[in-house]
Amino acid sequence: MRHLSAKYLFLLLLVVPGVAWPTGMPFTIASESLAPPSEGAETTSVLNRLKQQAVREYLQRILGPRYERYDSSVTSDFAERYILDYQVNRQSTDSTQMEISGRLDVDALKQWVRVNETKATGSNILKPLFLLSASLPGYSIDPRQTGSQVSQNPVAQGVLKALNDGFAKFNAVLTTASADATLGLTHPPAREAEIRTLKNYGLAAGSNSVVWVHFSACMQCGTRVDISLYNLTQARKVHSSSTDIDYAMSDLGDPKKLNKALGKLFKDFAAAFEESVSSGILFATEYKVVVERVDAYKTYKLIDAALAKQDFVLQSTLSRAQNGTAEFKILSPLQPRELYQRFSVAQFPGLTLKPVSIDSQTITVRYLN
């Protein structure tokens, strides 16, 4: 037996109906289901072919006709990485006859699918806007002038190139908006109203996400550099990271110095961006889940843990708890009607949560003890 988990995280628009399988999805497959090997196919044992077929059938189920573009990737070595464990149920003297059962690492498979589906669609689904701003003594950049800065300013050029190197993996390119567009912000927004302002600006420019790089003064450290990622469709900040550097802005026009000062920040951002794609968080919808009739603090924690285990909930955070009502913020790739249906059939260990109503942003459920 082997226990191997996959390297990459999970991508955006797919959620498979059914319950969550935190310890892997069971499968059983027999050699009778195997098609004869095609001419020139890799030579492999029946056992390895069965593992390969188990992975293949799962991917066919979630991808449908799109699976064909990935079939050549599903080699026996590939399949082995997604088999958590297995056992032989039946084996005869005929070496071609066998049945095995085991568990698939479906979370990792979904992650692989999401990354590769995003790569395949590229700029059709990823439309990021680049904004650059600076508020330093003697050095300021208005984010509305990002386009002109990119054409004239070596620092802006270097920052954009570094970011695009990360987006190239997904066949997407950062763009800039026209200088005459109205923004009304001088630094990356944090409050909801400011993010809505950014949303209107970015959507008008034809973008569905924003990467904003901001340089500001830091009394203790020299210069602080922040990178923020926003989902414009949901008007939501997805990720932010920062670093402090002891370089003058004039030094950063040198590509070597720019890389020395900010190379790790760009690398970490690229990894965080890939994770937001692979986990599904980048383009997920944010909902408020209102749980009625919660009787104790312990119950709040049980509900929070139960929500986190659902395969249709990508992220869950308890935001408010008072007067017998708990409010959670969750991220889900499902539309409201689908989300309501999933709540109706979901299993919550040790709890019963009955959905009562849902609108575009809020689902109300009742705790039944």
JSON list of N, CA, C and O in Angstrom, two decimals, residues 77-98:
[
{"chain": "A", "resi": 77, "resn": "ASP", "atom": "N", "xyz": [1.94, 6.66, -13.53]},
{"chain": "A", "resi": 77, "resn": "ASP", "atom": "CA", "xyz": [2.67, 7.42, -12.50]},
{"chain": "A", "resi": 77, "resn": "ASP", "atom": "C", "xyz": [1.80, 8.54, -11.94]},
{"chain": "A", "resi": 77, "resn": "ASP", "atom": "O", "xyz": [1.81, 8.81, -10.73]},
{"chain": "A", "resi": 78, "resn": "PHE", "atom": "N", "xyz": [1.07, 9.22, -12.83]},
{"chain": "A", "resi": 78, "resn": "PHE", "atom": "CA", "xyz": [0.16, 10.29, -12.40]},
{"chain": "A", "resi": 78, "resn": "PHE", "atom": "C", "xyz": [-0.89, 9.72, -11.45]},
{"chain": "A", "resi": 78, "resn": "PHE", "atom": "O", "xyz": [-1.14, 10.27, -10.37]},
{"chain": "A", "resi": 79, "resn": "ALA", "atom": "N", "xyz": [-1.51, 8.62, -11.85]},
{"chain": "A", "resi": 79, "resn": "ALA", "atom": "CA", "xyz": [-2.58, 8.02, -11.04]},
{"chain": "A", "resi": 79, "resn": "ALA", "atom": "C", "xyz": [-2.06, 7.62, -9.67]},
{"chain": "A", "resi": 79, "resn": "ALA", "atom": "O", "xyz": [-2.76, 7.79, -8.66]},
{"chain": "A", "resi": 80, "resn": "GLU", "atom": "N", "xyz": [-0.85, 7.09, -9.61]},
{"chain": "A", "resi": 80, "resn": "GLU", "atom": "CA", "xyz": [-0.29, 6.63, -8.34]},
{"chain": "A", "resi": 80, "resn": "GLU", "atom": "C", "xyz": [-0.25, 7.75, -7.30]},
{"chain": "A", "resi": 80, "resn": "GLU", "atom": "O", "xyz": [-0.43, 7.51, -6.10]},
{"chain": "A", "resi": 81, "resn": "ARG", "atom": "N", "xyz": [-0.04, 8.97, -7.75]},
{"chain": "A", "resi": 81, "resn": "ARG", "atom": "CA", "xyz": [0.06, 10.09, -6.81]},
{"chain": "A", "resi": 81, "resn": "ARG", "atom": "C", "xyz": [-1.27, 10.40, -6.14]},
{"chain": "A", "resi": 81, "resn": "ARG", "atom": "O", "xyz": [-1.31, 11.06, -5.10]},
{"chain": "A", "resi": 82, "resn": "TYR", "atom": "N", "xyz": [-2.37, 9.96, -6.74]},
{"chain": "A", "resi": 82, "resn": "TYR", "atom": "CA", "xyz": [-3.70, 10.30, -6.22]},
{"chain": "A", "resi": 82, "resn": "TYR", "atom": "C", "xyz": [-4.42, 9.11, -5.61]},
{"chain": "A", "resi": 82, "resn": "TYR", "atom": "O", "xyz": [-5.60, 9.22, -5.25]},
{"chain": "A", "resi": 83, "resn": "ILE", "atom": "N", "xyz": [-3.74, 7.98, -5.47]},
{"chain": "A", "resi": 83, "resn": "ILE", "atom": "CA", "xyz": [-4.30, 6.84, -4.76]},
{"chain": "A", "resi": 83, "resn": "ILE", "atom": "C", "xyz": [-3.79, 6.89, -3.32]},
{"chain": "A", "resi": 83, "resn": "ILE", "atom": "O", "xyz": [-2.60, 6.72, -3.07]},
{"chain": "A", "resi": 84, "resn": "LEU", "atom": "N", "xyz": [-4.69, 7.14, -2.38]},
{"chain": "A", "resi": 84, "resn": "LEU", "atom": "CA", "xyz": [-4.26, 7.24, -0.98]},
{"chain": "A", "resi": 84, "resn": "LEU", "atom": "C", "xyz": [-3.85, 5.87, -0.45]},
{"chain": "A", "resi": 84, "resn": "LEU", "atom": "O", "xyz": [-2.82, 5.73, 0.21]},
{"chain": "A", "resi": 85, "resn": "ASP", "atom": "N", "xyz": [-4.68, 4.86, -0.73]},
{"chain": "A", "resi": 85, "resn": "ASP", "atom": "CA", "xyz": [-4.34, 3.49, -0.37]},
{"chain": "A", "resi": 85, "resn": "ASP", "atom": "C", "xyz": [-5.27, 2.55, -1.14]},
{"chain": "A", "resi": 85, "resn": "ASP", "atom": "O", "xyz": [-6.24, 2.99, -1.75]},
{"chain": "A", "resi": 86, "resn": "TYR", "atom": "N", "xyz": [-4.95, 1.26, -1.14]},
{"chain": "A", "resi": 86, "resn": "TYR", "atom": "CA", "xyz": [-5.76, 0.29, -1.87]},
{"chain": "A", "resi": 86, "resn": "TYR", "atom": "C", "xyz": [-5.53, -1.09, -1.28]},
{"chain": "A", "resi": 86, "resn": "TYR", "atom": "O", "xyz": [-4.57, -1.34, -0.54]},
{"chain": "A", "resi": 87, "resn": "GLN", "atom": "N", "xyz": [-6.44, -2.00, -1.63]},
{"chain": "A", "resi": 87, "resn": "GLN", "atom": "CA", "xyz": [-6.25, -3.41, -1.30]},
{"chain": "A", "resi": 87, "resn": "GLN", "atom": "C", "xyz": [-6.80, -4.26, -2.43]},
{"chain": "A", "resi": 87, "resn": "GLN", "atom": "O", "xyz": [-7.72, -3.85, -3.14]},
{"chain": "A", "resi": 88, "resn": "VAL", "atom": "N", "xyz": [-6.22, -5.42, -2.60]},
{"chain": "A", "resi": 88, "resn": "VAL", "atom": "CA", "xyz": [-6.67, -6.35, -3.64]},
{"chain": "A", "resi": 88, "resn": "VAL", "atom": "C", "xyz": [-7.80, -7.20, -3.05]},
{"chain": "A", "resi": 88, "resn": "VAL", "atom": "O", "xyz": [-7.63, -7.89, -2.05]},
{"chain": "A", "resi": 89, "resn": "ASN", "atom": "N", "xyz": [-8.97, -7.14, -3.68]},
{"chain": "A", "resi": 89, "resn": "ASN", "atom": "CA", "xyz": [-10.13, -7.91, -3.21]},
{"chain": "A", "resi": 89, "resn": "ASN", "atom": "C", "xyz": [-10.20, -9.29, -3.85]},
{"chain": "A", "resi": 89, "resn": "ASN", "atom": "O", "xyz": [-10.64, -10.25, -3.21]},
{"chain": "A", "resi": 90, "resn": "ARG", "atom": "N", "xyz": [-9.81, -9.34, -5.10]},
{"chain": "A", "resi": 90, "resn": "ARG", "atom": "CA", "xyz": [-9.94, -10.60, -5.83]},
{"chain": "A", "resi": 90, "resn": "ARG", "atom": "C", "xyz": [-8.80, -10.73, -6.82]},
{"chain": "A", "resi": 90, "resn": "ARG", "atom": "O", "xyz": [-8.45, -9.78, -7.51]},
{"chain": "A", "resi": 91, "resn": "GLN", "atom": "N", "xyz": [-8.22, -11.90, -6.86]},
{"chain": "A", "resi": 91, "resn": "GLN", "atom": "CA", "xyz": [-7.14, -12.17, -7.80]},
{"chain": "A", "resi": 91, "resn": "GLN", "atom": "C", "xyz": [-7.17, -13.65, -8.14]},
{"chain": "A", "resi": 91, "resn": "GLN", "atom": "O", "xyz": [-7.34, -14.48, -7.26]},
{"chain": "A", "resi": 92, "resn": "SER", "atom": "N", "xyz": [-7.06, -13.98, -9.42]},
{"chain": "A", "resi": 92, "resn": "SER", "atom": "CA", "xyz": [-7.13, -15.37, -9.84]},
{"chain": "A", "resi": 92, "resn": "SER", "atom": "C", "xyz": [-5.78, -15.81, -10.39]},
{"chain": "A", "resi": 92, "resn": "SER", "atom": "O", "xyz": [-4.82, -15.03, -10.45]},
{"chain": "A", "resi": 93, "resn": "THR", "atom": "N", "xyz": [-5.72, -17.06, -10.79]},
{"chain": "A", "resi": 93, "resn": "THR", "atom": "CA", "xyz": [-4.48, -17.56, -11.39]},
{"chain": "A", "resi": 93, "resn": "THR", "atom": "C", "xyz": [-4.21, -16.86, -12.71]},
{"chain": "A", "resi": 93, "resn": "THR", "atom": "O", "xyz": [-3.07, -16.82, -13.17]},
{"chain": "A", "resi": 94, "resn": "ASP", "atom": "N", "xyz": [-5.27, -16.32, -13.31]},
{"chain": "A", "resi": 94, "resn": "ASP", "atom": "CA", "xyz": [-5.11, -15.53, -14.53]},
{"chain": "A", "resi": 94, "resn": "ASP", "atom": "C", "xyz": [-4.65, -14.13, -14.11]},
{"chain": "A", "resi": 94, "resn": "ASP", "atom": "O", "xyz": [-5.39, -13.39, -13.46]},
{"chain": "A", "resi": 95, "resn": "SER", "atom": "N", "xyz": [-3.44, -13.77, -14.47]},
{"chain": "A", "resi": 95, "resn": "SER", "atom": "CA", "xyz": [-2.86, -12.50, -14.00]},
{"chain": "A", "resi": 95, "resn": "SER", "atom": "C", "xyz": [-3.59, -11.29, -14.53]},
{"chain": "A", "resi": 95, "resn": "SER", "atom": "O", "xyz": [-3.34, -10.17, -14.07]},
{"chain": "A", "resi": 96, "resn": "THR", "atom": "N", "xyz": [-4.47, -11.47, -15.50]},
{"chain": "A", "resi": 96, "resn": "THR", "atom": "CA", "xyz": [-5.21, -10.33, -16.04]},
{"chain": "A", "resi": 96, "resn": "THR", "atom": "C", "xyz": [-6.51, -10.09, -15.28]},
{"chain": "A", "resi": 96, "resn": "THR", "atom": "O", "xyz": [-7.23, -9.14, -15.60]},
{"chain": "A", "resi": 97, "resn": "GLN", "atom": "N", "xyz": [-6.84, -10.93, -14.31]},
{"chain": "A", "resi": 97, "resn": "GLN", "atom": "CA", "xyz": [-8.10, -10.81, -13.58]},
{"chain": "A", "resi": 97, "resn": "GLN", "atom": "C", "xyz": [-7.84, -10.34, -12.15]},
{"chain": "A", "resi": 97, "resn": "GLN", "atom": "O", "xyz": [-7.12, -10.98, -11.40]},
{"chain": "A", "resi": 98, "resn": "MET", "atom": "N", "xyz": [-8.45, -9.21, -11.80]},
{"chain": "A", "resi": 98, "resn": "MET", "atom": "CA", "xyz": [-8.20, -8.64, -10.48]},
{"chain": "A", "resi": 98, "resn": "MET", "atom": "C", "xyz": [-9.29, -7.63, -10.16]},
{"chain": "A", "resi": 98, "resn": "MET", "atom": "O", "xyz": [-9.88, -7.01, -11.05]}
]
